[in-house]
């Protein structure tokens, strides 16, 4: 634990709880300059730094604790905030204004309680918890999920008690861990808080169709251990029925974590919760409570947005302006087990005189309900099951009291084309809330645009909109584009001054019009001579579409120097040469041959991060001779110079490694040889690991493949380098043929739709609809493109030819590999120095002293 | 006419036109200086007589002799070459760097004479 020294010149501010809301409060305090007057201490019971609990379930679909963490890792240190993780506060001494930590007492001037909730486990008789933890699991923290993962290993079936929002998420988690999942709900329908009967029925049908067992109106009376039976436990229900299972997960509601406040004598609500006023002060004015532990106006709030609003209120009260907390909208939009569910405002029509429109689709298990005021003029609430594309518009009608159209039913009726009806962004008042997590209104977005935000990324950074739960992304984009348009600005997406089209548009023109040369494209759709931006981009498009050798005369002038000379230019104008060493596997003979070439041409050699060997310091005129020798020794070009597949990194897999479950080297070789000729918008890297220990670091690659007992897990869109990004799990336990098919489609879809120089990671982030959309296109073939993408890839694979072998056959092409057109030999200005027994370019100061010696 | 004859007298052949590469560069050595030669087979509007430009091969930003290996094109109507190392643009006509007008590469009076490229 960090030290508890006190700065006498500053006031002491203590925050108990480092969850989502506590963390947001710290960020807000820092932003408002509170660290000038306050020494801030934060205490968190959990050992992890604050993380995104809303997306907790992604812990099971590829994200680790780091990927879920909130904000910058060094935020606290940078601003002098002392963060104590893994420390539970045991009590508050209000008389002495001190808190009790395991290390001793610490005085406070102001105190903020942000202790969240705890998962309620009903007192159902069952086996001893210490011996049977798997009969009493909960779903709230990363540690809870670790426990679930641990106990799921030997389980076949899992039951969730509680059919609310969290219970269904938990059921999905069990399913994703490979278990047969069941949900047991006491009420007569699923999600009783958000949905009415018909909504519950539609949801139930959809969820059952996914293979999850649903048992409603079921009260569990006891859980008994059944050693020696098929399943480890039996759950007995009132009425005599039972269900056997290997583990039981409770999701029967949450309760405010108010113990500290109770013990300290603060006012507590009848059913729990620390009572606060509109400034978030408890009954002791020096103590605030925020987030799920707080009770305002008789209500607790189990969502993150109201907690964030409270955090802002407190940060304001402690610094400049105290904006009173005035309750929060509890509308929710979720995707549960892949099923859209939305609930807005007065969803049950409890307002006096309220009337409802309902649309029921029994065949497709869809349901929508719109609740309107007695005069039919305003929308009060809504329920959606099956399709949330109606959500944003309905929410705006309800939240902003916008007058309904003449036929309100149209708002929930299926649309023959163009998708759900949208309320034009101009119909929204400036006060309309776009992002409720970060309290960003349409007005704030307009202001940011006025202040110069020219793209969504900048807007997100400036306003924080859409960086919370992300539910408002589509609406944000719509408002943003509308604002740009109404200011007469248009987002210039032109490639460069010669082509007023995006890379994607040019790609389509080349394909559709069958254009095979830069000249032709320039003639038809561009102007001027071209430049160093459009030439390589179009060169790459032509190469992918028609697989022409980049050294063919019409392509030569398009390539940047690396592509032109099929080597990588280094800072002194020499090149590095990197033959392909597929999968990092190399025979001793080839290794010797490489060494001999390096010796003969005095090249510096280094092993790269991609399991290859790079030979540095070759001059232009030496390249053909070097390649002649390499090709004779059985090498081929490694495309290290191109925007194309670089390497497929692999571990040794089950051939040698005792943990390996598949032959990762063979898979790496197959992938590398298949895609080696493909030209892509940016470089592409892959990795294959032989088991989940992941020695090949496949999750840091554009395409990552990890062996499982049953086949392969496929990860996509990872990235190392300057902005590392974890690859996301795309498909599990697929066989080799399916893997190749998905990768074929994925890569071709990327080639078609990415912008110039866009890595897959950035492309993925720019894709509307995100990973789900990508899965639909690649796995479910939702755009009907699958065959075409595969056909294109087959063409590229079938017409592969080593570019260096091709060039060596053609004296015309070799003509260019001359340092001078009118002299033999190399550049006299290239001077090497020997260091650690290898050559390297002389530095400027070394060159100067060399010059003196010669003179 | 007289100037042309005068030029012919002092001109020295650098290389043949067949040594040049369309819309791209090669490098010739002349009196110990490296000259990058860029060739536009149909002129700068793509529809007139061929043109050739000679410019210093030394890139002052990277201190390497690489300009001849840059991509050529036009920027706001000016013919330019982009350095392959740090991507600055230099005007082919007078060598001025667009990103930093204090930097200027030497240019050379090179011409096409029949099948030859000559320097005046
Ligand atoms: C699976 C799941 C899905 C969810 N999905 C959504 C969603 O889609 N939308 C939405 O709006 N909300 C969702 N939520 C709810 C959302 O996560 C919570 O509303 C939010 O995390 C509340 O923040 P908090 O800071 O009040 O509480 P928490 O995030 O629970 O943080 C409280 C912290 O205080 C610590 N603490 C408690 N007592 C002490 C003590 N004595 N000393 C030190 N530390 C202590 C706890 O360990 C905890 O880390 C979801 C929650 C879960 C579990
Ligand atoms: S990833 Fe698995 S199979 Fe491969 S080397 Fe590591 S432990 Fe062995
Ligand atoms: S990390 Fe930087 S210095 Fe190192 S190779 Fe990459 S670009 Fe060059």
JSON list of N, CA and C in Angstrom, two decimals, chain A residues 497-498 519 522 528-530 532 535-536 556-561 565 569-573 575 815-816 818-823 827-829, chain B residues 14-15 18-19 21-29 34 44 46-47 62-66 69 71-77 79 82 84-85 89:
[
{"chain": "A", "resi": 497, "resn": "UNK", "atom": "N", "xyz": [-5.19, 15.41, -54.44]},
{"chain": "A", "resi": 497, "resn": "UNK", "atom": "CA", "xyz": [-5.73, 16.39, -55.38]},
{"chain": "A", "resi": 497, "resn": "UNK", "atom": "C", "xyz": [-5.99, 15.82, -56.76]},
{"chain": "A", "resi": 498, "resn": "UNK", "atom": "N", "xyz": [-5.45, 14.65, -57.07]},
{"chain": "A", "resi": 498, "resn": "UNK", "atom": "CA", "xyz": [-5.64, 14.10, -58.42]},
{"chain": "A", "resi": 498, "resn": "UNK", "atom": "C", "xyz": [-6.88, 13.25, -58.57]},
{"chain": "A", "resi": 519, "resn": "UNK", "atom": "N", "xyz": [-2.64, 5.05, -65.97]},
{"chain": "A", "resi": 519, "resn": "UNK", "atom": "CA", "xyz": [-2.94, 6.05, -67.01]},
{"chain": "A", "resi": 519, "resn": "UNK", "atom": "C", "xyz": [-4.42, 6.06, -67.36]},
{"chain": "A", "resi": 522, "resn": "UNK", "atom": "N", "xyz": [-6.41, 7.58, -64.55]},
{"chain": "A", "resi": 522, "resn": "UNK", "atom": "CA", "xyz": [-6.18, 9.01, -64.47]},
{"chain": "A", "resi": 522, "resn": "UNK", "atom": "C", "xyz": [-6.95, 9.72, -65.59]},
{"chain": "A", "resi": 528, "resn": "UNK", "atom": "N", "xyz": [-4.27, 15.90, -63.71]},
{"chain": "A", "resi": 528, "resn": "UNK", "atom": "CA", "xyz": [-2.87, 16.14, -63.36]},
{"chain": "A", "resi": 528, "resn": "UNK", "atom": "C", "xyz": [-2.03, 14.91, -63.66]},
{"chain": "A", "resi": 529, "resn": "UNK", "atom": "N", "xyz": [-0.89, 14.80, -62.98]},
{"chain": "A", "resi": 529, "resn": "UNK", "atom": "CA", "xyz": [0.05, 13.72, -63.26]},
{"chain": "A", "resi": 529, "resn": "UNK", "atom": "C", "xyz": [0.02, 12.62, -62.20]},
{"chain": "A", "resi": 530, "resn": "UNK", "atom": "N", "xyz": [-0.61, 12.90, -61.08]},
{"chain": "A", "resi": 530, "resn": "UNK", "atom": "CA", "xyz": [-0.55, 11.96, -59.97]},
{"chain": "A", "resi": 530, "resn": "UNK", "atom": "C", "xyz": [0.53, 12.39, -59.00]},
{"chain": "A", "resi": 532, "resn": "UNK", "atom": "N", "xyz": [2.89, 11.10, -55.05]},
{"chain": "A", "resi": 532, "resn": "UNK", "atom": "CA", "xyz": [3.39, 10.00, -54.23]},
{"chain": "A", "resi": 532, "resn": "UNK", "atom": "C", "xyz": [2.32, 9.42, -53.31]},
{"chain": "A", "resi": 535, "resn": "UNK", "atom": "N", "xyz": [-0.26, 7.39, -56.55]},
{"chain": "A", "resi": 535, "resn": "UNK", "atom": "CA", "xyz": [0.40, 6.37, -57.38]},
{"chain": "A", "resi": 535, "resn": "UNK", "atom": "C", "xyz": [0.57, 5.03, -56.66]},
{"chain": "A", "resi": 536, "resn": "UNK", "atom": "N", "xyz": [1.20, 5.01, -55.47]},
{"chain": "A", "resi": 536, "resn": "UNK", "atom": "CA", "xyz": [1.34, 3.71, -54.80]},
{"chain": "A", "resi": 536, "resn": "UNK", "atom": "C", "xyz": [-0.01, 3.09, -54.43]},
{"chain": "A", "resi": 556, "resn": "UNK", "atom": "N", "xyz": [5.76, 0.41, -63.01]},
{"chain": "A", "resi": 556, "resn": "UNK", "atom": "CA", "xyz": [7.02, 0.79, -62.39]},
{"chain": "A", "resi": 556, "resn": "UNK", "atom": "C", "xyz": [6.96, 2.16, -61.71]},
{"chain": "A", "resi": 557, "resn": "UNK", "atom": "N", "xyz": [6.46, 3.16, -62.44]},
{"chain": "A", "resi": 557, "resn": "UNK", "atom": "CA", "xyz": [6.53, 4.52, -61.91]},
{"chain": "A", "resi": 557, "resn": "UNK", "atom": "C", "xyz": [5.55, 4.75, -60.77]},
{"chain": "A", "resi": 558, "resn": "UNK", "atom": "N", "xyz": [4.69, 3.76, -60.49]},
{"chain": "A", "resi": 558, "resn": "UNK", "atom": "CA", "xyz": [3.69, 3.95, -59.43]},
{"chain": "A", "resi": 558, "resn": "UNK", "atom": "C", "xyz": [4.23, 3.60, -58.06]},
{"chain": "A", "resi": 559, "resn": "UNK", "atom": "N", "xyz": [5.24, 2.77, -58.05]},
{"chain": "A", "resi": 559, "resn": "UNK", "atom": "CA", "xyz": [5.65, 2.19, -56.78]},
{"chain": "A", "resi": 559, "resn": "UNK", "atom": "C", "xyz": [6.59, 3.13, -56.05]},
{"chain": "A", "resi": 560, "resn": "UNK", "atom": "N", "xyz": [6.55, 3.08, -54.72]},
{"chain": "A", "resi": 560, "resn": "UNK", "atom": "CA", "xyz": [7.59, 3.81, -54.04]},
{"chain": "A", "resi": 560, "resn": "UNK", "atom": "C", "xyz": [8.85, 2.95, -54.11]},
{"chain": "A", "resi": 561, "resn": "UNK", "atom": "N", "xyz": [9.96, 3.53, -53.71]},
{"chain": "A", "resi": 561, "resn": "UNK", "atom": "CA", "xyz": [11.24, 2.90, -54.02]},
{"chain": "A", "resi": 561, "resn": "UNK", "atom": "C", "xyz": [11.34, 1.47, -53.52]},
{"chain": "A", "resi": 565, "resn": "UNK", "atom": "N", "xyz": [12.26, -1.45, -56.26]},
{"chain": "A", "resi": 565, "resn": "UNK", "atom": "CA", "xyz": [13.48, -2.25, -56.25]},
{"chain": "A", "resi": 565, "resn": "UNK", "atom": "C", "xyz": [13.33, -3.50, -55.39]},
{"chain": "A", "resi": 569, "resn": "UNK", "atom": "N", "xyz": [14.45, 0.39, -48.48]},
{"chain": "A", "resi": 569, "resn": "UNK", "atom": "CA", "xyz": [15.48, 1.41, -48.41]},
{"chain": "A", "resi": 569, "resn": "UNK", "atom": "C", "xyz": [15.76, 1.78, -46.96]},
{"chain": "A", "resi": 570, "resn": "UNK", "atom": "N", "xyz": [17.03, 1.89, -46.61]},
{"chain": "A", "resi": 570, "resn": "UNK", "atom": "CA", "xyz": [17.41, 2.30, -45.27]},
{"chain": "A", "resi": 570, "resn": "UNK", "atom": "C", "xyz": [17.92, 3.73, -45.30]},
{"chain": "A", "resi": 571, "resn": "UNK", "atom": "N", "xyz": [18.28, 4.26, -44.14]},
{"chain": "A", "resi": 571, "resn": "UNK", "atom": "CA", "xyz": [18.52, 5.70, -44.06]},
{"chain": "A", "resi": 571, "resn": "UNK", "atom": "C", "xyz": [19.67, 6.21, -44.91]},
{"chain": "A", "resi": 572, "resn": "UNK", "atom": "N", "xyz": [20.64, 5.36, -45.27]},
{"chain": "A", "resi": 572, "resn": "UNK", "atom": "CA", "xyz": [21.75, 5.85, -46.08]},
{"chain": "A", "resi": 572, "resn": "UNK", "atom": "C", "xyz": [21.54, 5.57, -47.57]},
{"chain": "A", "resi": 573, "resn": "UNK", "atom": "N", "xyz": [20.34, 5.12, -47.95]},
{"chain": "A", "resi": 573, "resn": "UNK", "atom": "CA", "xyz": [20.06, 4.90, -49.36]},
{"chain": "A", "resi": 573, "resn": "UNK", "atom": "C", "xyz": [20.38, 3.48, -49.82]},
{"chain": "A", "resi": 575, "resn": "UNK", "atom": "N", "xyz": [19.84, -0.80, -49.31]},
{"chain": "A", "resi": 575, "resn": "UNK", "atom": "CA", "xyz": [18.61, -1.58, -49.10]},
{"chain": "A", "resi": 575, "resn": "UNK", "atom": "C", "xyz": [18.85, -2.74, -48.15]},
{"chain": "A", "resi": 815, "resn": "UNK", "atom": "N", "xyz": [17.50, -3.47, -65.99]},
{"chain": "A", "resi": 815, "resn": "UNK", "atom": "CA", "xyz": [18.15, -2.23, -66.39]},
{"chain": "A", "resi": 815, "resn": "UNK", "atom": "C", "xyz": [18.10, -1.17, -65.28]},
{"chain": "A", "resi": 816, "resn": "UNK", "atom": "N", "xyz": [17.05, -1.21, -64.53]},
{"chain": "A", "resi": 816, "resn": "UNK", "atom": "CA", "xyz": [16.87, -0.17, -63.51]},
{"chain": "A", "resi": 816, "resn": "UNK", "atom": "C", "xyz": [17.81, -0.35, -62.32]},
{"chain": "A", "resi": 818, "resn": "UNK", "atom": "N", "xyz": [20.71, -0.07, -61.41]},
{"chain": "A", "resi": 818, "resn": "UNK", "atom": "CA", "xyz": [22.03, 0.50, -61.59]},
{"chain": "A", "resi": 818, "resn": "UNK", "atom": "C", "xyz": [22.10, 1.74, -60.72]},
{"chain": "A", "resi": 819, "resn": "UNK", "atom": "N", "xyz": [23.19, 1.89, -59.96]},
{"chain": "A", "resi": 819, "resn": "UNK", "atom": "CA", "xyz": [23.31, 3.10, -59.16]},
{"chain": "A", "resi": 819, "resn": "UNK", "atom": "C", "xyz": [23.43, 4.30, -60.09]},
{"chain": "A", "resi": 820, "resn": "UNK", "atom": "N", "xyz": [24.25, 4.15, -61.17]},
{"chain": "A", "resi": 820, "resn": "UNK", "atom": "CA", "xyz": [24.36, 5.21, -62.18]},
{"chain": "A", "resi": 820, "resn": "UNK", "atom": "C", "xyz": [24.14, 4.63, -63.55]},
{"chain": "A", "resi": 821, "resn": "UNK", "atom": "N", "xyz": [23.42, 5.38, -64.41]},
{"chain": "A", "resi": 821, "resn": "UNK", "atom": "CA", "xyz": [23.17, 4.86, -65.76]},
{"chain": "A", "resi": 821, "resn": "UNK", "atom": "C", "xyz": [24.42, 4.93, -66.62]},
{"chain": "A", "resi": 822, "resn": "UNK", "atom": "N", "xyz": [25.38, 5.78, -66.23]},
{"chain": "A", "resi": 822, "resn": "UNK", "atom": "CA", "xyz": [26.54, 5.95, -67.10]},
{"chain": "A", "resi": 822, "resn": "UNK", "atom": "C", "xyz": [27.85, 5.50, -66.45]},
{"chain": "A", "resi": 823, "resn": "UNK", "atom": "N", "xyz": [27.78, 4.76, -65.39]},
{"chain": "A", "resi": 823, "resn": "UNK", "atom": "CA", "xyz": [28.99, 4.28, -64.71]},
{"chain": "A", "resi": 823, "resn": "UNK", "atom": "C", "xyz": [28.69, 2.94, -64.05]},
{"chain": "A", "resi": 827, "resn": "UNK", "atom": "N", "xyz": [27.71, 3.90, -55.11]},
{"chain": "A", "resi": 827, "resn": "UNK", "atom": "CA", "xyz": [27.70, 5.29, -54.66]},
{"chain": "A", "resi": 827, "resn": "UNK", "atom": "C", "xyz": [28.94, 5.54, -53.79]},
{"chain": "A", "resi": 828, "resn": "UNK", "atom": "N", "xyz": [29.86, 6.41, -54.20]},
{"chain": "A", "resi": 828, "resn": "UNK", "atom": "CA", "xyz": [31.10, 6.62, -53.43]},
{"chain": "A", "resi": 828, "resn": "UNK", "atom": "C", "xyz": [30.84, 7.21, -52.05]},
{"chain": "A", "resi": 829, "resn": "UNK", "atom": "N", "xyz": [29.65, 7.81, -51.85]},
{"chain": "A", "resi": 829, "resn": "UNK", "atom": "CA", "xyz": [29.37, 8.42, -50.55]},
{"chain": "A", "resi": 829, "resn": "UNK", "atom": "C", "xyz": [28.95, 7.42, -49.47]},
{"chain": "B", "resi": 14, "resn": "UNK", "atom": "N", "xyz": [25.09, 12.53, -71.40]},
{"chain": "B", "resi": 14, "resn": "UNK", "atom": "CA", "xyz": [25.03, 11.83, -70.10]},
{"chain": "B", "resi": 14, "resn": "UNK", "atom": "C", "xyz": [24.68, 10.36, -70.29]},
{"chain": "B", "resi": 15, "resn": "UNK", "atom": "N", "xyz": [23.65, 10.10, -71.12]},
{"chain": "B", "resi": 15, "resn": "UNK", "atom": "CA", "xyz": [23.23, 8.73, -71.35]},
{"chain": "B", "resi": 15, "resn": "UNK", "atom": "C", "xyz": [22.26, 8.74, -72.53]},
{"chain": "B", "resi": 18, "resn": "UNK", "atom": "N", "xyz": [17.02, 5.71, -74.06]},
{"chain": "B", "resi": 18, "resn": "UNK", "atom": "CA", "xyz": [16.56, 4.37, -73.66]},
{"chain": "B", "resi": 18, "resn": "UNK", "atom": "C", "xyz": [16.97, 4.02, -72.23]},
{"chain": "B", "resi": 19, "resn": "UNK", "atom": "N", "xyz": [17.92, 4.76, -71.65]},
{"chain": "B", "resi": 19, "resn": "UNK", "atom": "CA", "xyz": [18.30, 4.52, -70.25]},
{"chain": "B", "resi": 19, "resn": "UNK", "atom": "C", "xyz": [17.29, 5.13, -69.28]},
{"chain": "B", "resi": 21, "resn": "UNK", "atom": "N", "xyz": [13.57, 6.11, -67.59]},
{"chain": "B", "resi": 21, "resn": "UNK", "atom": "CA", "xyz": [12.36, 5.33, -67.30]},
{"chain": "B", "resi": 21, "resn": "UNK", "atom": "C", "xyz": [11.16, 6.28, -67.32]},
{"chain": "B", "resi": 22, "resn": "UNK", "atom": "N", "xyz": [10.11, 5.91, -68.05]},
{"chain": "B", "resi": 22, "resn": "UNK", "atom": "CA", "xyz": [8.93, 6.76, -68.19]},
{"chain": "B", "resi": 22, "resn": "UNK", "atom": "C", "xyz": [8.37, 7.18, -66.83]},
{"chain": "B", "resi": 23, "resn": "UNK", "atom": "N", "xyz": [8.10, 8.45, -66.68]},
{"chain": "B", "resi": 23, "resn": "UNK", "atom": "CA", "xyz": [7.48, 8.99, -65.46]},
{"chain": "B", "resi": 23, "resn": "UNK", "atom": "C", "xyz": [8.23, 8.61, -64.20]},
{"chain": "B", "resi": 24, "resn": "UNK", "atom": "N", "xyz": [9.55, 8.43, -64.33]},
{"chain": "B", "resi": 24, "resn": "UNK", "atom": "CA", "xyz": [10.32, 8.03, -63.15]},
{"chain": "B", "resi": 24, "resn": "UNK", "atom": "C", "xyz": [11.76, 8.50, -63.31]},
{"chain": "B", "resi": 25, "resn": "UNK", "atom": "N", "xyz": [12.63, 8.08, -62.39]},
{"chain": "B", "resi": 25, "resn": "UNK", "atom": "CA", "xyz": [13.98, 8.63, -62.40]},
{"chain": "B", "resi": 25, "resn": "UNK", "atom": "C", "xyz": [15.10, 7.62, -62.52]},
{"chain": "B", "resi": 26, "resn": "UNK", "atom": "N", "xyz": [16.26, 8.08, -63.01]},
{"chain": "B", "resi": 26, "resn": "UNK", "atom": "CA", "xyz": [17.51, 7.33, -62.95]},
{"chain": "B", "resi": 26, "resn": "UNK", "atom": "C", "xyz": [18.58, 8.34, -62.51]},
{"chain": "B", "resi": 27, "resn": "UNK", "atom": "N", "xyz": [19.82, 7.87, -62.27]},
{"chain": "B", "resi": 27, "resn": "UNK", "atom": "CA", "xyz": [20.86, 8.79, -61.81]},
{"chain": "B", "resi": 27, "resn": "UNK", "atom": "C", "xyz": [22.08, 8.69, -62.73]},
{"chain": "B", "resi": 28, "resn": "UNK", "atom": "N", "xyz": [22.62, 9.84, -63.10]},
{"chain": "B", "resi": 28, "resn": "UNK", "atom": "CA", "xyz": [23.84, 9.85, -63.91]},
{"chain": "B", "resi": 28, "resn": "UNK", "atom": "C", "xyz": [24.94, 10.54, -63.11]},
{"chain": "B", "resi": 29, "resn": "UNK", "atom": "N", "xyz": [26.20, 10.10, -63.35]},
{"chain": "B", "resi": 29, "resn": "UNK", "atom": "CA", "xyz": [27.35, 10.70, -62.67]},
{"chain": "B", "resi": 29, "resn": "UNK", "atom": "C", "xyz": [28.01, 11.66, -63.64]},
{"chain": "B", "resi": 34, "resn": "UNK", "atom": "N", "xyz": [26.21, 13.77, -58.69]},
{"chain": "B", "resi": 34, "resn": "UNK", "atom": "CA", "xyz": [25.17, 12.81, -59.01]},
{"chain": "B", "resi": 34, "resn": "UNK", "atom": "C", "xyz": [23.93, 13.58, -59.45]},
{"chain": "B", "resi": 44, "resn": "UNK", "atom": "N", "xyz": [4.59, 17.59, -69.48]},
{"chain": "B", "resi": 44, "resn": "UNK", "atom": "CA", "xyz": [3.94, 17.68, -68.17]},
{"chain": "B", "resi": 44, "resn": "UNK", "atom": "C", "xyz": [2.42, 17.65, -68.26]},
{"chain": "B", "resi": 46, "resn": "UNK", "atom": "N", "xyz": [0.95, 15.50, -70.31]},
{"chain": "B", "resi": 46, "resn": "UNK", "atom": "CA", "xyz": [0.76, 14.15, -70.84]},
{"chain": "B", "resi": 46, "resn": "UNK", "atom": "C", "xyz": [0.40, 14.14, -72.32]},
{"chain": "B", "resi": 47, "resn": "UNK", "atom": "N", "xyz": [0.44, 15.28, -73.00]},
{"chain": "B", "resi": 47, "resn": "UNK", "atom": "CA", "xyz": [0.01, 15.29, -74.41]},
{"chain": "B", "resi": 47, "resn": "UNK", "atom": "C", "xyz": [0.96, 16.06, -75.31]},
{"chain": "B", "resi": 62, "resn": "UNK", "atom": "N", "xyz": [18.08, 13.66, -45.41]},
{"chain": "B", "resi": 62, "resn": "UNK", "atom": "CA", "xyz": [18.55, 12.36, -44.91]},
{"chain": "B", "resi": 62, "resn": "UNK", "atom": "C", "xyz": [20.06, 12.22, -45.11]},
{"chain": "B", "resi": 63, "resn": "UNK", "atom": "N", "xyz": [20.66, 13.18, -45.86]},
{"chain": "B", "resi": 63, "resn": "UNK", "atom": "CA", "xyz": [22.08, 13.08, -46.18]},
{"chain": "B", "resi": 63, "resn": "UNK", "atom": "C", "xyz": [22.42, 11.85, -47.00]},
{"chain": "B", "resi": 64, "resn": "UNK", "atom": "N", "xyz": [21.46, 11.34, -47.76]},
{"chain": "B", "resi": 64, "resn": "UNK", "atom": "CA", "xyz": [21.73, 10.18, -48.60]},
{"chain": "B", "resi": 64, "resn": "UNK", "atom": "C", "xyz": [21.45, 10.55, -50.05]},
{"chain": "B", "resi": 65, "resn": "UNK", "atom": "N", "xyz": [22.06, 9.82, -50.95]},
{"chain": "B", "resi": 65, "resn": "UNK", "atom": "CA", "xyz": [21.90, 10.11, -52.38]},
{"chain": "B", "resi": 65, "resn": "UNK", "atom": "C", "xyz": [20.74, 9.30, -52.94]},
{"chain": "B", "resi": 66, "resn": "UNK", "atom": "N", "xyz": [19.55, 9.82, -52.85]},
{"chain": "B", "resi": 66, "resn": "UNK", "atom": "CA", "xyz": [18.35, 9.01, -53.12]},
{"chain": "B", "resi": 66, "resn": "UNK", "atom": "C", "xyz": [17.27, 9.70, -53.94]},
{"chain": "B", "resi": 69, "resn": "UNK", "atom": "N", "xyz": [15.42, 8.17, -56.84]},
{"chain": "B", "resi": 69, "resn": "UNK", "atom": "CA", "xyz": [14.54, 7.03, -56.61]},
{"chain": "B", "resi": 69, "resn": "UNK", "atom": "C", "xyz": [13.20, 7.44, -56.03]},
{"chain": "B", "resi": 71, "resn": "UNK", "atom": "N", "xyz": [9.29, 9.31, -56.13]},
{"chain": "B", "resi": 71, "resn": "UNK", "atom": "CA", "xyz": [8.14, 9.30, -57.04]},
{"chain": "B", "resi": 71, "resn": "UNK", "atom": "C", "xyz": [7.92, 10.73, -57.55]},
{"chain": "B", "resi": 72, "resn": "UNK", "atom": "N", "xyz": [7.65, 10.88, -58.86]},
{"chain": "B", "resi": 72, "resn": "UNK", "atom": "CA", "xyz": [7.35, 12.23, -59.34]},
{"chain": "B", "resi": 72, "resn": "UNK", "atom": "C", "xyz": [5.86, 12.40, -59.57]},
{"chain": "B", "resi": 73, "resn": "UNK", "atom": "N", "xyz": [5.45, 13.67, -59.63]},
{"chain": "B", "resi": 73, "resn": "UNK", "atom": "CA", "xyz": [4.04, 13.96, -59.84]},
{"chain": "B", "resi": 73, "resn": "UNK", "atom": "C", "xyz": [3.86, 15.46, -59.81]},
{"chain": "B", "resi": 74, "resn": "UNK", "atom": "N", "xyz": [2.62, 15.91, -59.59]},
{"chain": "B", "resi": 74, "resn": "UNK", "atom": "CA", "xyz": [2.44, 17.35, -59.47]},
{"chain": "B", "resi": 74, "resn": "UNK", "atom": "C", "xyz": [1.67, 17.66, -58.19]},
{"chain": "B", "resi": 75, "resn": "UNK", "atom": "N", "xyz": [1.99, 18.81, -57.63]},
{"chain": "B", "resi": 75, "resn": "UNK", "atom": "CA", "xyz": [1.29, 19.29, -56.43]},
{"chain": "B", "resi": 75, "resn": "UNK", "atom": "C", "xyz": [0.88, 20.72, -56.73]},
{"chain": "B", "resi": 76, "resn": "UNK", "atom": "N", "xyz": [-0.43, 20.98, -56.67]},
{"chain": "B", "resi": 76, "resn": "UNK", "atom": "CA", "xyz": [-0.97, 22.30, -57.00]},
{"chain": "B", "resi": 76, "resn": "UNK", "atom": "C", "xyz": [-0.35, 22.83, -58.28]},
{"chain": "B", "resi": 77, "resn": "UNK", "atom": "N", "xyz": [-0.25, 21.98, -59.28]},
{"chain": "B", "resi": 77, "resn": "UNK", "atom": "CA", "xyz": [0.22, 22.42, -60.59]},
{"chain": "B", "resi": 77, "resn": "UNK", "atom": "C", "xyz": [1.73, 22.44, -60.77]},
{"chain": "B", "resi": 79, "resn": "UNK", "atom": "N", "xyz": [5.44, 20.65, -60.85]},
{"chain": "B", "resi": 79, "resn": "UNK", "atom": "CA", "xyz": [6.07, 19.34, -60.99]},
{"chain": "B", "resi": 79, "resn": "UNK", "atom": "C", "xyz": [7.00, 19.10, -59.81]},
{"chain": "B", "resi": 82, "resn": "UNK", "atom": "N", "xyz": [9.18, 13.45, -54.76]},
{"chain": "B", "resi": 82, "resn": "UNK", "atom": "CA", "xyz": [9.11, 13.25, -53.31]},
{"chain": "B", "resi": 82, "resn": "UNK", "atom": "C", "xyz": [10.30, 12.42, -52.86]},
{"chain": "B", "resi": 84, "resn": "UNK", "atom": "N", "xyz": [12.33, 9.68, -51.17]},
{"chain": "B", "resi": 84, "resn": "UNK", "atom": "CA", "xyz": [11.85, 8.37, -50.69]},
{"chain": "B", "resi": 84, "resn": "UNK", "atom": "C", "xyz": [12.11, 8.15, -49.21]},
{"chain": "B", "resi": 85, "resn": "UNK", "atom": "N", "xyz": [12.92, 9.01, -48.58]},
{"chain": "B", "resi": 85, "resn": "UNK", "atom": "CA", "xyz": [13.22, 8.74, -47.16]},
{"chain": "B", "resi": 85, "resn": "UNK", "atom": "C", "xyz": [12.25, 9.46, -46.24]},
{"chain": "B", "resi": 89, "resn": "UNK", "atom": "N", "xyz": [8.89, 17.27, -50.65]},
{"chain": "B", "resi": 89, "resn": "UNK", "atom": "CA", "xyz": [8.73, 17.44, -52.10]},
{"chain": "B", "resi": 89, "resn": "UNK", "atom": "C", "xyz": [9.66, 18.54, -52.62]}
]
